[in-house]
Coordinates of C-alpha atoms in Angstrom, one line a residue:
M1 CA -6.4 -115.7 20.5
P2 CA -5.5 -112.9 22.9
L3 CA -3.6 -113.7 26.1
V4 CA -5.9 -114.1 29.1
I5 CA -4.2 -112.4 32.0
G6 CA -5.4 -112.4 35.6
V7 CA -4.6 -109.6 38.0
V8 CA -5.1 -110.4 41.7
G9 CA -5.3 -107.2 43.8
L10 CA -6.6 -104.1 42.0
G11 CA -4.7 -101.4 43.9
G12 CA -2.5 -98.9 42.2
L13 CA -0.2 -101.5 40.5
G14 CA -3.0 -104.0 39.7
E15 CA -5.4 -101.4 38.3
G16 CA -2.6 -99.8 36.3
L17 CA -1.5 -103.1 34.8
A18 CA -5.1 -104.0 33.9
K19 CA -5.5 -100.7 32.2
V20 CA -2.4 -101.0 29.9
L21 CA -3.0 -104.7 29.2
L22 CA -6.6 -103.9 28.1
A23 CA -5.4 -101.0 25.9
N24 CA -3.0 -103.4 24.1
G25 CA -5.6 -106.1 23.4
A26 CA -5.3 -108.6 26.3
E27 CA -8.3 -110.1 28.0
V28 CA -8.1 -109.3 31.7
I29 CA -9.7 -111.0 34.7
G30 CA -9.4 -108.7 37.7
V31 CA -9.9 -110.2 41.1
D32 CA -10.3 -108.3 44.4
S33 CA -12.1 -109.2 47.6
D34 CA -13.1 -105.5 48.2
L35 CA -16.4 -104.7 46.4
D36 CA -15.6 -100.9 46.6
V37 CA -12.4 -101.5 44.8
L38 CA -14.2 -103.5 42.1
S39 CA -16.7 -100.7 41.7
R40 CA -14.0 -98.1 41.3
V41 CA -12.1 -100.2 38.7
H42 CA -15.4 -100.8 36.8
R43 CA -16.0 -97.0 36.6
R44 CA -12.4 -96.4 35.4
L45 CA -11.8 -99.4 33.1
S46 CA -15.1 -101.0 32.0
G47 CA -15.0 -102.8 28.6
P48 CA -15.8 -106.1 26.9
Q49 CA -12.3 -107.5 27.5
L50 CA -12.5 -107.0 31.3
T51 CA -14.0 -109.4 33.8
L52 CA -14.2 -108.5 37.4
A53 CA -14.6 -111.0 40.2
T54 CA -14.1 -111.7 43.9
E55 CA -12.9 -115.3 43.8
L56 CA -9.7 -116.8 42.6
V57 CA -11.6 -119.7 41.0
D58 CA -12.6 -117.2 38.2
L59 CA -8.9 -117.3 37.1
K60 CA -9.1 -120.9 35.8
R61 CA -8.8 -119.8 32.1
A62 CA -5.9 -117.4 32.7
D63 CA -2.6 -118.1 30.8
L64 CA -0.8 -115.9 33.3
V65 CA -1.7 -114.4 36.7
V66 CA -0.1 -111.3 38.2
E67 CA -0.3 -111.2 42.0
A68 CA -0.3 -107.5 43.0
L69 CA -1.2 -107.8 46.7
P70 CA 0.1 -105.8 49.7
E71 CA 3.8 -106.4 50.8
D72 CA 3.2 -109.2 53.3
F73 CA 4.8 -112.6 53.0
H74 CA 2.0 -114.6 54.5
T75 CA -0.6 -112.9 52.4
K76 CA 1.3 -113.5 49.2
E77 CA 2.3 -117.1 50.1
T78 CA -1.3 -118.0 50.9
V79 CA -2.7 -116.5 47.6
L80 CA 0.0 -118.1 45.5
R81 CA -0.7 -121.5 46.9
R82 CA -4.4 -121.1 46.2
L83 CA -3.7 -119.9 42.7
V84 CA -1.5 -123.0 42.0
D85 CA -4.3 -125.2 43.3
Q86 CA -7.1 -123.5 41.3
C87 CA -5.5 -122.5 38.0
A88 CA -4.6 -124.7 35.1
P89 CA -1.3 -126.7 35.3
G90 CA 0.5 -124.5 32.9
T91 CA -0.4 -121.1 34.3
V92 CA 2.5 -118.8 35.1
F93 CA 2.5 -116.5 38.1
L94 CA 4.2 -113.2 38.6
T95 CA 4.6 -111.8 42.1
T96 CA 5.1 -108.1 42.4
T97 CA 7.1 -107.9 45.6
P98 CA 9.6 -105.0 45.9
T99 CA 11.3 -106.2 49.1
L100 CA 10.5 -109.9 49.7
S101 CA 12.4 -112.9 48.4
V102 CA 11.1 -114.1 45.1
A103 CA 12.8 -117.5 45.7
Q104 CA 11.1 -118.0 49.0
L105 CA 7.7 -117.1 47.6
A106 CA 8.3 -119.4 44.6
I107 CA 9.2 -122.3 46.9
A108 CA 6.3 -121.6 49.2
S109 CA 3.8 -121.6 46.3
G110 CA 4.4 -125.2 45.5
A111 CA 5.2 -124.5 41.9
P112 CA 8.6 -122.8 41.8
D113 CA 9.1 -123.5 38.1
R114 CA 6.2 -121.2 37.3
V115 CA 6.7 -118.3 39.7
I116 CA 8.7 -115.2 38.6
G117 CA 9.1 -111.8 40.3
L118 CA 7.8 -108.7 38.5
R119 CA 9.2 -105.4 39.8
Y120 CA 7.7 -102.0 38.9
E121 CA 9.0 -99.0 41.0
I122 CA 6.4 -96.8 39.5
P123 CA 3.1 -98.5 38.5
P124 CA 1.8 -98.4 35.0
P125 CA 0.6 -96.4 33.1
Y126 CA 3.0 -93.9 34.8
G127 CA 6.0 -96.2 34.9
H128 CA 7.3 -97.7 31.7
H129 CA 10.1 -100.0 33.0
A130 CA 10.0 -103.2 34.9
S131 CA 12.4 -106.0 36.0
L132 CA 11.7 -109.7 35.8
I133 CA 13.3 -111.4 38.8
G134 CA 13.9 -115.1 38.1
T135 CA 15.1 -117.9 40.2
S136 CA 17.2 -121.0 39.3
M137 CA 13.9 -123.0 39.5
A138 CA 11.9 -121.0 36.9
S139 CA 11.4 -122.7 33.6
P140 CA 12.3 -121.1 30.2
E141 CA 8.6 -121.4 29.2
A142 CA 7.6 -119.4 32.2
F143 CA 10.1 -116.7 31.3
H144 CA 8.9 -116.6 27.7
L145 CA 5.3 -116.1 28.7
A146 CA 6.2 -113.5 31.3
R147 CA 8.2 -111.5 28.8
K148 CA 5.3 -111.7 26.3
A149 CA 2.8 -110.4 28.9
I150 CA 5.0 -107.5 30.1
K151 CA 5.7 -106.4 26.5
L152 CA 2.0 -106.5 25.9
A153 CA 1.6 -104.1 28.8
G154 CA 3.8 -101.6 26.9
T155 CA 6.6 -102.0 29.4
E156 CA 10.3 -102.1 28.7
I157 CA 12.0 -104.9 30.5
V158 CA 15.2 -103.7 32.1
D159 CA 17.9 -105.5 34.0
I160 CA 19.1 -103.2 36.7
G161 CA 19.7 -105.9 39.2
V162 CA 17.8 -106.8 42.4
R163 CA 20.3 -105.2 44.8
P164 CA 20.5 -101.9 42.9
A165 CA 16.7 -101.8 42.6
E166 CA 16.4 -102.4 46.4
A167 CA 18.9 -99.7 47.1
A168 CA 17.1 -97.2 44.8
T169 CA 13.8 -98.0 46.5
A170 CA 15.2 -97.6 50.0
L171 CA 16.7 -94.2 49.1
L172 CA 13.5 -92.8 47.5
Y173 CA 11.2 -94.2 50.1
A174 CA 13.2 -92.5 52.9
C175 CA 13.1 -89.3 50.8
M176 CA 9.3 -89.6 50.5
N177 CA 9.1 -90.3 54.3
R178 CA 11.1 -87.1 55.0
T179 CA 8.7 -85.1 52.8
I180 CA 5.7 -86.5 54.6
D181 CA 7.2 -85.2 57.9
L182 CA 7.3 -81.7 56.4
A183 CA 3.7 -82.0 55.4
D184 CA 2.7 -83.3 58.9
A185 CA 4.5 -80.3 60.5
G186 CA 2.5 -77.9 58.3
Y187 CA 5.8 -76.5 57.0
A188 CA 4.4 -76.2 53.5
T189 CA 1.3 -77.2 51.6
I190 CA 1.1 -80.6 49.8
E191 CA 1.1 -78.8 46.5
D192 CA 4.1 -76.6 47.3
L193 CA 6.1 -79.6 48.5
D194 CA 5.5 -81.5 45.3
T195 CA 6.0 -78.5 43.1
A196 CA 9.3 -77.6 44.9
M197 CA 10.8 -81.1 44.4
K198 CA 9.6 -81.4 40.9
L199 CA 10.9 -78.1 39.7
G200 CA 13.9 -77.9 42.0
C201 CA 15.2 -81.4 41.1
G202 CA 13.7 -81.9 37.6
L203 CA 11.5 -84.8 38.7
K204 CA 8.7 -86.3 36.7
F205 CA 6.5 -86.6 39.9
G206 CA 6.6 -84.8 43.2
P207 CA 7.3 -87.2 46.1
L208 CA 3.8 -87.1 47.5
H209 CA 2.2 -87.6 44.1
L210 CA 4.5 -90.5 43.6
L211 CA 3.5 -91.9 46.9
D212 CA -0.2 -91.8 45.9
L213 CA 0.6 -93.6 42.6
I214 CA 2.6 -96.4 44.4
G215 CA 0.1 -96.6 47.3
L216 CA 0.6 -95.3 50.8
D217 CA 0.0 -98.8 52.3
T218 CA 2.6 -100.3 49.9
V219 CA 5.2 -97.7 50.8
R220 CA 4.5 -98.0 54.6
A221 CA 4.9 -101.8 54.5
A222 CA 8.2 -101.4 52.6
L223 CA 9.4 -98.8 55.1
Q224 CA 8.5 -101.0 58.0
R225 CA 10.4 -103.9 56.5
L226 CA 13.4 -101.7 55.8
H227 CA 13.4 -100.5 59.4
E228 CA 13.3 -104.1 60.6
I229 CA 16.3 -105.0 58.4
T230 CA 18.5 -101.9 59.0
G231 CA 17.3 -100.3 62.2
E232 CA 17.7 -96.9 60.5
D233 CA 15.4 -94.2 61.9
S234 CA 14.8 -92.8 58.4
Y235 CA 12.7 -95.8 57.6
V236 CA 10.3 -95.4 60.5
P237 CA 7.0 -94.5 58.8
S238 CA 5.9 -91.0 59.4
Q239 CA 3.0 -90.7 61.9
L240 CA 1.0 -89.0 59.2
L241 CA 1.6 -91.9 56.8
D242 CA 0.3 -94.3 59.5
R243 CA -2.8 -92.2 60.1
M244 CA -3.7 -91.9 56.5
V245 CA -3.3 -95.7 55.8
E246 CA -5.4 -96.5 58.9
E247 CA -8.1 -94.1 57.7
G248 CA -8.1 -95.8 54.3
H249 CA -6.5 -93.0 52.4
T250 CA -4.1 -95.1 50.4
G251 CA -3.6 -92.9 47.3
R252 CA -4.9 -92.8 43.8
K253 CA -6.3 -96.3 44.1
S254 CA -8.7 -95.2 46.9
G255 CA -9.4 -91.8 45.4
Q256 CA -7.8 -90.0 48.3
G257 CA -4.2 -89.8 49.4
F258 CA -2.0 -86.7 49.6
H259 CA -4.1 -85.5 46.6
R260 CA -7.7 -86.3 45.7
Y261 CA -8.6 -88.2 42.5
D262 CA -11.7 -88.3 40.3
D263 CA -13.4 -91.4 38.9
H264 CA -10.8 -91.4 36.0
G265 CA -7.9 -91.4 38.5
E266 CA -6.9 -87.9 37.7
I267 CA -5.9 -85.4 40.4
I268 CA -8.7 -83.0 41.4
P269 CA -7.0 -79.6 41.7
P270 CA -7.4 -78.1 45.2
P271 CA -9.0 -74.8 45.6
S272 CA -6.4 -72.0 45.7
N273 CA -5.6 -71.3 49.3
R274 CA -2.5 -69.2 49.0
V275 CA -2.8 -66.2 51.2
T276 CA -0.9 -63.1 50.3
N277 CA -2.4 -60.3 52.4
G278 CA -1.6 -56.8 51.5
E279 CA -1.2 -55.1 48.1
P280 CA 2.1 -55.6 46.3
R281 CA 4.5 -52.6 46.4
E282 CA 5.4 -51.0 43.1
I283 CA 8.7 -52.1 41.6
Q284 CA 10.2 -49.8 39.0
R285 CA 13.9 -50.5 39.5
A286 CA 15.8 -53.4 41.0
G287 CA 19.3 -54.1 42.3
V288 CA 21.4 -57.2 42.6
V289 CA 24.5 -57.5 44.8
G290 CA 26.8 -60.3 43.7
A291 CA 28.4 -60.9 40.3
G292 CA 28.7 -64.7 40.4
L293 CA 26.6 -67.3 38.6
M294 CA 23.5 -66.7 40.7
G295 CA 23.8 -62.9 40.8
R296 CA 24.2 -62.3 37.1
G297 CA 21.5 -64.9 36.4
I298 CA 19.0 -63.0 38.5
A299 CA 20.1 -59.7 37.0
E300 CA 19.6 -61.2 33.5
I301 CA 16.0 -62.4 34.2
L302 CA 15.1 -59.0 35.8
V303 CA 16.2 -57.0 32.8
V304 CA 14.7 -59.5 30.3
A305 CA 11.4 -59.0 32.2
G306 CA 11.6 -55.3 31.6
I307 CA 12.9 -54.1 35.0
P308 CA 15.9 -51.7 35.0
T309 CA 18.5 -53.3 37.2
T310 CA 21.8 -52.3 38.7
L311 CA 24.3 -55.1 39.4
V312 CA 26.8 -54.4 42.1
A313 CA 30.1 -56.3 42.1
R314 CA 33.2 -56.1 44.4
T315 CA 35.5 -54.8 41.7
P316 CA 35.2 -53.0 38.3
E317 CA 36.7 -56.2 36.7
K318 CA 34.1 -58.4 38.2
A319 CA 31.3 -56.0 37.2
E320 CA 32.5 -55.8 33.6
A321 CA 32.9 -59.6 33.5
A322 CA 29.4 -60.1 34.7
Q323 CA 28.1 -57.6 32.1
D324 CA 30.0 -59.5 29.4
R325 CA 28.5 -62.9 30.6
I326 CA 25.0 -61.5 30.5
R327 CA 25.6 -60.0 27.0
A328 CA 26.9 -63.4 25.8
S329 CA 23.9 -65.2 27.2
L330 CA 21.5 -62.8 25.5
T331 CA 23.5 -63.2 22.2
R332 CA 22.9 -67.0 22.4
L333 CA 19.2 -66.4 22.7
V334 CA 19.3 -64.3 19.5
Q335 CA 21.3 -67.1 17.8
K336 CA 18.7 -69.6 18.8
G337 CA 15.9 -67.4 17.5
R338 CA 14.4 -66.8 21.0
M339 CA 15.1 -63.1 21.0
S340 CA 15.5 -60.4 18.3
E341 CA 18.6 -58.3 18.0
Q342 CA 16.6 -55.2 18.8
D343 CA 15.2 -56.8 22.0
R344 CA 18.7 -57.8 23.0
R345 CA 19.9 -54.2 22.7
D346 CA 16.8 -53.0 24.6
V347 CA 17.4 -55.5 27.4
L348 CA 21.1 -54.6 27.8
A349 CA 20.1 -50.9 28.0
R350 CA 18.2 -51.7 31.2
L351 CA 21.4 -53.2 32.8
T352 CA 23.8 -51.1 34.8
V353 CA 26.8 -52.4 36.6
S354 CA 28.7 -50.7 39.4
T355 CA 30.8 -51.3 42.5
G356 CA 29.1 -49.1 45.0
Y357 CA 26.0 -49.5 47.2
D358 CA 25.1 -45.8 46.5
T359 CA 24.0 -46.8 43.0
L360 CA 21.1 -48.7 44.7
R361 CA 19.5 -45.6 46.2
D362 CA 16.5 -45.7 43.7
A363 CA 15.9 -49.4 43.8
D364 CA 12.6 -50.7 45.0
I365 CA 14.0 -54.1 45.7
V366 CA 17.6 -55.3 46.1
I367 CA 18.5 -59.0 45.9
E368 CA 21.6 -60.1 47.8
A369 CA 23.3 -63.0 46.0
V370 CA 26.7 -63.4 47.6
A371 CA 28.5 -66.3 49.3
E372 CA 26.8 -68.6 51.8
D373 CA 28.7 -67.1 54.7
M374 CA 27.0 -65.1 57.4
T375 CA 29.9 -62.8 57.9
V376 CA 29.9 -61.9 54.2
K377 CA 26.2 -61.6 54.0
R378 CA 26.0 -59.4 57.2
A379 CA 28.3 -56.9 55.6
V380 CA 26.5 -56.9 52.3
L381 CA 23.0 -56.7 53.9
Q382 CA 24.0 -53.8 56.1
G383 CA 25.5 -52.0 53.1
I384 CA 22.3 -52.4 51.2
D385 CA 20.3 -51.3 54.2
G386 CA 22.3 -48.1 54.6
A387 CA 22.1 -47.2 50.9
T388 CA 18.5 -47.9 49.9
K389 CA 15.5 -45.7 50.4
P390 CA 12.8 -46.4 53.1
K391 CA 10.4 -49.2 52.1
A392 CA 12.9 -50.7 49.6
I393 CA 12.6 -54.5 49.9
I394 CA 15.8 -56.5 50.7
A395 CA 15.7 -60.1 49.5
T396 CA 18.3 -62.7 50.3
T397 CA 19.0 -65.7 48.1
T398 CA 20.4 -67.8 50.9
S399 CA 19.8 -71.5 50.5
S400 CA 20.9 -72.7 53.9
L401 CA 21.2 -69.8 56.3
S402 CA 18.4 -68.3 58.5
V403 CA 16.4 -65.6 56.7
T404 CA 15.5 -64.3 60.2
D405 CA 19.2 -63.9 61.1
C406 CA 19.7 -62.1 57.8
A407 CA 16.8 -59.8 58.5
N408 CA 18.0 -59.0 62.0
V409 CA 21.3 -57.5 60.8
T410 CA 19.3 -54.7 59.1
S411 CA 17.3 -51.8 60.5
R412 CA 14.2 -53.0 58.6
P413 CA 13.5 -56.7 59.2
E414 CA 9.9 -56.2 58.1
D415 CA 11.2 -55.4 54.6
V416 CA 13.4 -58.5 54.3
I417 CA 12.3 -61.7 52.7
G418 CA 14.0 -64.8 51.3
L419 CA 13.9 -65.4 47.5
H420 CA 15.8 -68.6 46.9
F421 CA 16.4 -68.9 43.2
F422 CA 17.9 -72.1 41.7
N423 CA 20.9 -72.2 39.4
P424 CA 21.0 -71.3 36.6
A425 CA 18.4 -68.7 37.3
P426 CA 17.4 -68.0 33.7
V427 CA 16.6 -71.7 33.2
M428 CA 15.2 -73.0 36.6
K429 CA 11.6 -72.2 37.2
L430 CA 11.4 -72.5 41.0
V431 CA 11.7 -69.8 43.6
E432 CA 11.3 -70.6 47.3
I433 CA 9.7 -67.6 49.0
V434 CA 10.7 -67.5 52.7
R435 CA 9.0 -65.1 55.0
T436 CA 10.0 -64.6 58.6
D437 CA 7.8 -63.6 61.6
H438 CA 8.8 -60.0 60.9
T439 CA 8.1 -59.9 57.1
A440 CA 5.3 -57.4 56.2
D441 CA 2.3 -58.8 54.3
D442 CA 2.8 -56.4 51.4
V443 CA 6.5 -57.5 51.1
H444 CA 5.3 -61.1 50.9
A445 CA 2.7 -60.1 48.3
T446 CA 5.4 -58.2 46.3
A447 CA 7.6 -61.2 46.3
H448 CA 4.9 -63.3 44.8
A449 CA 4.0 -60.6 42.2
L450 CA 7.7 -60.3 41.2
V451 CA 8.2 -64.1 40.8
K452 CA 5.1 -64.2 38.6
W453 CA 6.4 -61.2 36.6
L454 CA 9.6 -63.2 36.1
R455 CA 7.6 -66.2 34.8
K456 CA 8.8 -68.4 37.6
T457 CA 6.8 -70.6 40.0
A458 CA 6.8 -69.7 43.7
V459 CA 6.4 -71.9 46.6
D460 CA 6.0 -70.7 50.2
C461 CA 7.9 -72.1 53.1
A462 CA 8.7 -71.2 56.6
D463 CA 12.2 -70.0 57.7
R464 CA 14.1 -73.2 58.6
V465 CA 17.5 -74.4 57.4
G466 CA 17.3 -76.0 54.0
F467 CA 13.8 -74.7 53.2
I468 CA 12.0 -77.4 51.1
V469 CA 14.4 -78.7 48.4
N470 CA 17.7 -78.8 50.3
H471 CA 16.0 -80.2 53.4
V472 CA 14.8 -83.2 51.4
L473 CA 17.4 -83.5 48.7
F474 CA 20.7 -83.4 50.7
P475 CA 19.8 -86.1 53.3
Y476 CA 18.9 -88.3 50.3
L477 CA 22.3 -87.7 48.7
N478 CA 24.0 -88.4 52.0
D479 CA 22.0 -91.6 52.4
A480 CA 23.2 -92.7 48.9
I481 CA 26.9 -92.2 50.1
R482 CA 26.3 -94.2 53.3
M483 CA 24.7 -97.0 51.3
L484 CA 28.0 -97.7 49.6
A485 CA 29.5 -98.6 53.0
R486 CA 26.7 -101.1 53.9
T487 CA 25.9 -102.8 50.6
D488 CA 27.7 -104.2 47.7
V489 CA 26.0 -101.9 45.2
T490 CA 28.2 -99.5 43.2
V491 CA 28.0 -95.9 42.3
E492 CA 27.0 -96.8 38.7
E493 CA 24.4 -99.3 39.7
I494 CA 22.6 -96.9 42.1
D495 CA 22.7 -94.0 39.6
T496 CA 21.4 -96.2 36.8
A497 CA 18.6 -97.7 39.0
I498 CA 17.4 -94.2 40.1
V499 CA 17.4 -92.9 36.6
T500 CA 15.8 -95.9 35.0
A501 CA 13.3 -97.0 37.6
F502 CA 12.2 -93.6 39.0
H503 CA 12.7 -91.3 36.0
H504 CA 15.1 -89.0 37.7
P505 CA 17.2 -86.8 35.4
M506 CA 20.4 -88.1 37.1
G507 CA 21.4 -90.4 39.9
P508 CA 22.6 -89.2 43.3
F509 CA 26.3 -89.5 42.7
T510 CA 26.2 -87.7 39.3
L511 CA 24.2 -85.0 41.1
L512 CA 26.7 -84.7 43.9
D513 CA 29.5 -84.3 41.4
T514 CA 27.5 -81.7 39.5
I515 CA 26.7 -79.7 42.6
G516 CA 30.3 -80.0 44.0
L517 CA 31.2 -82.2 46.9
D518 CA 32.5 -79.3 48.9
V519 CA 29.2 -77.4 48.4
S520 CA 27.3 -80.6 49.3
L521 CA 29.4 -81.1 52.5
A522 CA 28.9 -77.4 53.6
I523 CA 25.1 -77.7 53.1
L524 CA 25.0 -81.0 55.0
E525 CA 27.0 -79.5 57.9
T526 CA 24.6 -76.6 58.1
L527 CA 21.6 -79.0 58.1
S528 CA 23.2 -81.1 60.7
A529 CA 24.1 -78.2 63.0
A530 CA 20.5 -76.9 62.9
S531 CA 19.0 -80.3 63.7
P532 CA 18.3 -81.3 67.3
T533 CA 19.5 -84.9 66.5
G534 CA 22.6 -83.8 64.6
E535 CA 21.3 -85.6 61.5
P536 CA 22.0 -85.7 58.7
A537 CA 25.7 -86.1 59.8
P538 CA 27.8 -85.9 56.6
A539 CA 29.0 -89.3 55.4
E540 CA 32.7 -89.8 56.2
E541 CA 33.4 -90.8 52.6
L542 CA 32.2 -87.3 51.5
R543 CA 34.6 -85.7 54.0
L544 CA 37.5 -87.8 52.8
L545 CA 36.9 -87.0 49.2
V546 CA 36.7 -83.2 49.9
E547 CA 39.8 -83.3 52.0
A548 CA 41.7 -85.0 49.2
G549 CA 40.6 -82.4 46.7
H550 CA 38.1 -84.6 44.8
L551 CA 35.3 -82.1 44.5
G552 CA 33.3 -83.4 41.5
R553 CA 33.2 -82.1 37.9
K554 CA 35.0 -78.9 38.7
T555 CA 38.1 -80.8 39.6
G556 CA 37.6 -83.7 37.2
S557 CA 37.0 -86.3 39.9
G558 CA 34.6 -86.9 42.7
F559 CA 32.5 -90.1 42.9
R560 CA 33.2 -90.3 39.2
L561 CA 36.3 -89.5 37.1
V562 CA 35.8 -87.2 34.1
N563 CA 38.2 -88.0 31.2
K564 CA 39.3 -85.6 28.5
G565 CA 36.3 -86.5 26.4
K566 CA 34.1 -85.4 29.2
Q567 CA 32.8 -89.0 29.8
E568 CA 32.2 -89.9 33.3
I569 CA 33.8 -93.0 34.8
P570 CA 32.2 -94.2 38.0
L571 CA 34.4 -95.0 41.0
H572 CA 33.3 -98.4 42.2

């Protein structure tokens, strides 16, 4: 006989659980008091093994019941008590709270031996990991049936710990909240915000898409509780989040959140609303100033795309070294079978290296890729401006400085635009396009055409410090450092929870060490200086590590130690 599993509350998590349980042979009884919700679930999940109802009494035959209601103690307590009264004596109950005490709910239910916590950070079928949160009162039989049901849902049971899971949730919910504020300010479109964070950080889901999957009402309730506990402003729900929940736009489960969803729960692509007025200018030749990792990476993708390019370095030695690095990178492509030897020779023939701005006189676009220092950039931008022909476009790759300030040091601010590539440029697909109030329409159109030519993905954003990715990412990294001071969770626990529960490619501390703690500190200082509130003020622990010379992977120690075998050892 298949397990009979009840699901109370058919929102994002409840519906997702019902879907995967049905797919794996369980009989599911779904209960929700909202007839519109039942109608939606019927359209998406109808089948002979599914029963939909409005009353808890219909769960009498259930072997196990999952309570998947909004994050409110009184609501959960009331329903759990009623379930204990109305279900069979041996029925096991799983409560899906992400922030409330499972022990308190278990005691309040009247059957603490049969109540266990079930924690998904991302609801199924999108999330594939969950934690079972037991109490000292839960019986072995209850645990056995809970494990059986969760495995039937195709979910891997992981033990990341309650406190690390709470810390990871707090970090990511604050990050989502920050992204909502950007959307509310009209700084970028919903699609561009999600695309930027997905491609710029290697995420499985953009933050606003993830919000839709979890449920806007669920995230708002969790943020409100986090604010009550900590008093931190980062947990005050965005006004836009409040408005959307009050209007019933709660995400995928309602068919409308930050994205719109069809009857199958899939995103309905929005109509293309990107405006690039003006015709792109013709680009026959390009220039790059800067022979570091970013500069030579951009030069490489330009010549691979078929654009003759001149790379300008400070010295002949740096120019030659950059050319050698590009040659070696192309050779690796040949060895991997991704480029022919003839193509490699043809690509290299399009690359010229030099040390003088005068070699840029025929370039149609020149991309500045030097150090994030306004004094350095001013000199380089003015050198490019003085050497290039009229109507040549000047692009800056700044990640934290004002593009407007960069444009204003030239005699042609209308021809200046931000093209923020991500390292390593040949690999990373994202380019943030930053236009100023001065940028000409045809320059903006040319930037988009070039990014498409390079087979990258462009997102538009206004000229503010941090653009999209750094504005959202670095406060999240800073929050992770601050969390070490106010909780007993460790570097390893937070990193593991973020990777396991939220499918991030790496945790915040591994990412900090990879970026470089000195670089991270400099970006946070720039963001803080540009903010009216002075936030995010860099965490003191970050300053101390930088002052002591622990800069991350490049020095062998940061928040983790790197031994000779390149294994990382977390600093607890």
